[in-house]
Amino acid sequence: MNQNFSRRTFMNYGLTAAASLAIPGVFPQTATAHGFAPEDSLLVIGPMKGYSPQIGTLVSMLNYNRDTIIRSVKSLTMAQLDFLFDPHANTIGGLLLHLAAVDYFYQINTFEGRQELNEEEKKEWGAAMELGDAGRQEIKGHDVPYYLEKLSAVREKTLTLLKTKNDKWLLALDPIWSKEQPVNTYWKWFHVCEHESNHRGQISFLKSRLPGAKPAKD
């Protein structure tokens, strides 16, 4: 097939499809076209009631990611949470507390303008932030409710604070972080989101290596 013809055909098809979306009744409209995503829906990405439009969209993604984490670990035992695959690995428990610590750091950074934890915060979150040897030595002996409570407490405060902000705040550049390249607040919280996705993959791998476990399906 002629390459130019193929490209034109594809572009024309895409334009036709896009145009048809504007014609009422041709395609079903999304649930959020003229409103907010249902508060209990995890499969609708878009504005949410109580937040500015772009912050609500961000929150809908944070909510979905967090739900997948909770569902993947809620039935694990303490021994499984503390299982160390090899001397250089992190435990599932360590990764869960790490997620809470990163959420906490971006909370103090974006809402308070702080660049690092204070000494008291380092005592609580230092090992979880760094992981490595400190994480392997210090983060153990806790059950699932302990980790879920830590995750929930930090996230609930984050969501409460996000309700006090607007999209202008979300899109604003950080003058300190932007010295080498532009960095805005939206990127920081998007990073929290994709960071959680990354560690969800690690958790799935570690679950598949637990003694007696079946291979991971996701």
CSV table of C-alpha atoms in Angstrom, one decimal:
chain,number,residue,atom,x,y,z
A,1,MET,CA,0.0,0.0,0.0
A,2,ASN,CA,1.2,3.5,-0.8
A,3,GLN,CA,2.6,5.1,2.4
A,4,ASN,CA,1.1,8.5,1.7
A,5,PHE,CA,-2.3,7.1,0.9
A,6,SER,CA,-2.2,5.1,4.1
A,7,ARG,CA,-1.3,8.1,6.2
A,8,ARG,CA,-4.1,10.2,4.6
A,9,THR,CA,-6.6,7.5,5.1
A,10,PHE,CA,-5.7,7.1,8.7
A,11,MET,CA,-5.9,10.9,9.3
A,12,ASN,CA,-9.2,11.3,7.5
A,13,TYR,CA,-10.6,8.4,9.6
A,14,GLY,CA,-9.4,10.0,12.8
A,15,LEU,CA,-10.9,13.4,11.8
A,16,THR,CA,-14.2,11.8,10.9
A,17,ALA,CA,-14.4,10.0,14.2
A,18,ALA,CA,-13.5,13.1,16.2
A,19,ALA,CA,-16.2,15.1,14.4
A,20,SER,CA,-18.8,12.5,15.0
A,21,LEU,CA,-18.2,12.9,18.8
A,22,ALA,CA,-19.7,16.3,18.6
A,23,ILE,CA,-22.9,15.1,17.1
A,24,PRO,CA,-25.5,14.3,19.8
A,25,GLY,CA,-26.6,10.6,19.8
A,26,VAL,CA,-23.8,9.3,17.5
A,27,PHE,CA,-21.6,8.2,20.4
A,28,PRO,CA,-22.6,7.9,24.1
A,29,GLN,CA,-21.4,10.8,26.2
A,30,THR,CA,-19.0,10.3,29.1
A,31,ALA,CA,-20.4,10.5,32.6
A,32,THR,CA,-18.3,13.6,33.3
A,33,ALA,CA,-19.1,15.6,30.2
A,34,HIS,CA,-21.2,18.0,32.1
A,35,GLY,CA,-20.6,17.2,35.7
A,36,PHE,CA,-18.4,15.3,38.2
A,37,ALA,CA,-17.2,11.8,38.4
A,38,PRO,CA,-19.3,9.7,40.9
A,39,GLU,CA,-17.5,9.9,44.3
A,40,ASP,CA,-17.6,6.1,44.6
A,41,SER,CA,-16.4,5.4,41.1
A,42,LEU,CA,-12.8,4.3,40.6
A,43,LEU,CA,-13.1,3.8,36.8
A,44,VAL,CA,-14.0,7.4,35.9
A,45,ILE,CA,-11.1,9.8,35.5
A,46,GLY,CA,-12.2,13.4,35.7
A,47,PRO,CA,-13.3,16.3,37.9
A,48,MET,CA,-14.6,15.4,41.3
A,49,LYS,CA,-17.0,17.3,43.5
A,50,GLY,CA,-15.3,19.5,46.1
A,51,TYR,CA,-12.1,20.1,44.0
A,52,SER,CA,-11.2,22.4,41.2
A,53,PRO,CA,-11.4,20.7,37.8
A,54,GLN,CA,-7.8,19.7,37.3
A,55,ILE,CA,-7.2,18.9,41.0
A,56,GLY,CA,-10.3,16.7,40.9
A,57,THR,CA,-8.9,14.8,37.9
A,58,LEU,CA,-5.7,14.3,39.7
A,59,VAL,CA,-7.5,13.0,42.8
A,60,SER,CA,-9.5,10.5,40.7
A,61,MET,CA,-6.2,9.0,39.5
A,62,LEU,CA,-4.7,9.0,43.0
A,63,ASN,CA,-7.8,7.2,44.3
A,64,TYR,CA,-7.6,4.5,41.7
A,65,ASN,CA,-3.9,3.8,42.3
A,66,ARG,CA,-4.4,3.6,46.0
A,67,ASP,CA,-7.3,1.2,45.7
A,68,THR,CA,-5.2,-1.2,43.6
A,69,ILE,CA,-2.5,-1.1,46.3
A,70,ILE,CA,-5.0,-1.8,49.1
A,71,ARG,CA,-6.7,-4.7,47.3
A,72,SER,CA,-3.3,-6.3,46.5
A,73,VAL,CA,-2.1,-6.4,50.1
A,74,LYS,CA,-5.2,-6.6,52.3
A,75,SER,CA,-5.1,-10.4,52.8
A,76,LEU,CA,-1.3,-10.6,53.5
A,77,THR,CA,0.0,-11.9,56.8
A,78,MET,CA,2.7,-10.2,58.9
A,79,ALA,CA,5.2,-12.9,57.7
A,80,GLN,CA,4.4,-12.1,54.1
A,81,LEU,CA,4.7,-8.4,54.7
A,82,ASP,CA,8.1,-8.9,56.2
A,83,PHE,CA,9.4,-11.5,53.6
A,84,LEU,CA,12.7,-10.5,52.2
A,85,PHE,CA,13.3,-11.9,48.7
A,86,ASP,CA,17.0,-11.3,48.8
A,87,PRO,CA,19.5,-9.1,50.8
A,88,HIS,CA,19.1,-6.2,48.5
A,89,ALA,CA,15.3,-6.3,48.2
A,90,ASN,CA,12.6,-4.3,50.0
A,91,THR,CA,9.8,-6.0,51.9
A,92,ILE,CA,6.2,-5.4,50.9
A,93,GLY,CA,5.7,-3.7,54.3
A,94,GLY,CA,8.6,-1.5,53.6
A,95,LEU,CA,7.2,-0.4,50.3
A,96,LEU,CA,3.8,0.4,51.8
A,97,LEU,CA,5.3,2.6,54.4
A,98,HIS,CA,7.5,4.2,51.7
A,99,LEU,CA,4.4,5.1,49.8
A,100,ALA,CA,3.0,6.9,52.9
A,101,ALA,CA,6.3,8.6,53.4
A,102,VAL,CA,6.5,9.9,49.9
A,103,ASP,CA,2.9,11.2,50.1
A,104,TYR,CA,3.9,12.9,53.3
A,105,PHE,CA,6.9,14.6,51.8
A,106,TYR,CA,5.0,16.0,48.8
A,107,GLN,CA,2.4,17.2,51.3
A,108,ILE,CA,4.8,19.3,53.3
A,109,ASN,CA,6.6,20.4,50.1
A,110,THR,CA,3.6,21.6,48.2
A,111,PHE,CA,1.4,22.9,51.0
A,112,GLU,CA,4.1,24.2,53.3
A,113,GLY,CA,6.9,25.0,50.9
A,114,ARG,CA,9.4,22.9,52.8
A,115,GLN,CA,12.3,21.1,51.0
A,116,GLU,CA,13.0,18.4,53.6
A,117,LEU,CA,11.7,16.7,56.7
A,118,ASN,CA,12.5,18.1,60.1
A,119,GLU,CA,14.3,16.1,62.7
A,120,GLU,CA,11.2,14.8,64.4
A,121,GLU,CA,9.7,13.8,61.0
A,122,LYS,CA,12.9,12.0,60.1
A,123,LYS,CA,12.5,9.8,63.1
A,124,GLU,CA,9.1,8.7,61.9
A,125,TRP,CA,9.6,8.7,58.1
A,126,GLY,CA,13.4,8.5,57.5
A,127,ALA,CA,13.8,4.8,57.1
A,128,ALA,CA,10.6,4.6,55.0
A,129,MET,CA,11.8,7.4,52.7
A,130,GLU,CA,15.3,5.9,52.2
A,131,LEU,CA,14.5,2.2,52.4
A,132,GLY,CA,17.7,0.2,51.8
A,133,ASP,CA,19.4,-1.1,54.9
A,134,ALA,CA,17.5,1.2,57.3
A,135,GLY,CA,14.2,0.1,55.8
A,136,ARG,CA,15.1,-3.6,56.0
A,137,GLN,CA,16.1,-3.3,59.6
A,138,GLU,CA,13.5,-1.0,61.0
A,139,ILE,CA,10.3,-1.7,59.1
A,140,LYS,CA,9.0,-5.1,60.3
A,141,GLY,CA,6.7,-6.7,62.7
A,142,HIS,CA,3.5,-4.9,61.6
A,143,ASP,CA,0.2,-6.2,60.3
A,144,VAL,CA,-1.8,-4.9,57.3
A,145,PRO,CA,-4.0,-2.6,59.4
A,146,TYR,CA,-0.9,-0.8,60.6
A,147,TYR,CA,0.2,0.0,57.1
A,148,LEU,CA,-3.2,0.9,55.8
A,149,GLU,CA,-3.8,3.2,58.7
A,150,LYS,CA,-0.5,5.0,57.9
A,151,LEU,CA,-1.4,5.3,54.3
A,152,SER,CA,-4.9,6.5,55.0
A,153,ALA,CA,-4.0,9.1,57.6
A,154,VAL,CA,-1.5,10.8,55.3
A,155,ARG,CA,-3.7,10.6,52.2
A,156,GLU,CA,-6.8,11.9,54.0
A,157,LYS,CA,-4.9,15.0,55.0
A,158,THR,CA,-3.6,15.4,51.5
A,159,LEU,CA,-7.1,15.3,50.1
A,160,THR,CA,-8.4,17.7,52.7
A,161,LEU,CA,-5.6,20.2,51.8
A,162,LEU,CA,-6.2,19.8,48.0
A,163,LYS,CA,-9.8,20.9,48.5
A,164,THR,CA,-8.4,24.3,49.7
A,165,LYS,CA,-6.4,24.8,46.5
A,166,ASN,CA,-7.2,25.7,42.9
A,167,ASP,CA,-5.9,24.9,39.4
A,168,LYS,CA,-3.8,28.0,39.4
A,169,TRP,CA,-1.9,26.6,42.4
A,170,LEU,CA,-1.7,23.2,40.8
A,171,LEU,CA,-0.1,24.6,37.6
A,172,ALA,CA,2.3,27.0,39.3
A,173,LEU,CA,6.0,26.5,38.8
A,174,ASP,CA,8.2,25.8,41.8
A,175,PRO,CA,10.9,28.5,41.7
A,176,ILE,CA,13.4,26.3,43.6
A,177,TRP,CA,12.8,23.1,41.7
A,178,SER,CA,12.6,24.9,38.3
A,179,LYS,CA,16.2,26.2,38.4
A,180,GLU,CA,17.4,23.6,35.9
A,181,GLN,CA,14.0,22.9,34.1
A,182,PRO,CA,10.4,23.9,34.8
A,183,VAL,CA,8.7,21.8,37.5
A,184,ASN,CA,5.1,22.6,38.6
A,185,THR,CA,2.9,21.3,41.4
A,186,TYR,CA,0.9,19.2,39.1
A,187,TRP,CA,4.0,17.2,38.1
A,188,LYS,CA,4.8,16.6,41.8
A,189,TRP,CA,1.5,15.0,42.5
A,190,PHE,CA,1.5,13.2,39.2
A,191,HIS,CA,4.9,11.8,40.3
A,192,VAL,CA,3.2,10.6,43.5
A,193,CYS,CA,0.7,8.8,41.3
A,194,GLU,CA,3.1,7.1,39.0
A,195,HIS,CA,5.5,6.4,41.8
A,196,GLU,CA,2.8,4.4,43.5
A,197,SER,CA,2.1,2.5,40.2
A,198,ASN,CA,5.8,1.6,40.0
A,199,HIS,CA,5.8,0.2,43.5
A,200,ARG,CA,2.6,-1.7,42.9
A,201,GLY,CA,4.5,-3.6,40.2
A,202,GLN,CA,7.2,-4.4,42.7
A,203,ILE,CA,4.6,-5.6,45.2
A,204,SER,CA,3.1,-7.9,42.6
A,205,PHE,CA,6.5,-9.3,41.9
A,206,LEU,CA,7.3,-9.9,45.6
A,207,LYS,CA,3.9,-11.5,46.1
A,208,SER,CA,4.6,-14.0,43.3
A,209,ARG,CA,7.9,-14.9,45.1
A,210,LEU,CA,6.3,-15.5,48.6
A,211,PRO,CA,6.8,-19.0,49.8
A,212,GLY,CA,4.1,-21.2,48.3
A,213,ALA,CA,2.7,-18.3,46.2
A,214,LYS,CA,1.3,-18.8,42.8
A,215,PRO,CA,2.8,-16.6,40.0
A,216,ALA,CA,1.4,-13.1,39.8
A,217,LYS,CA,-1.3,-12.6,37.2
A,218,ASP,CA,-0.9,-8.8,36.9
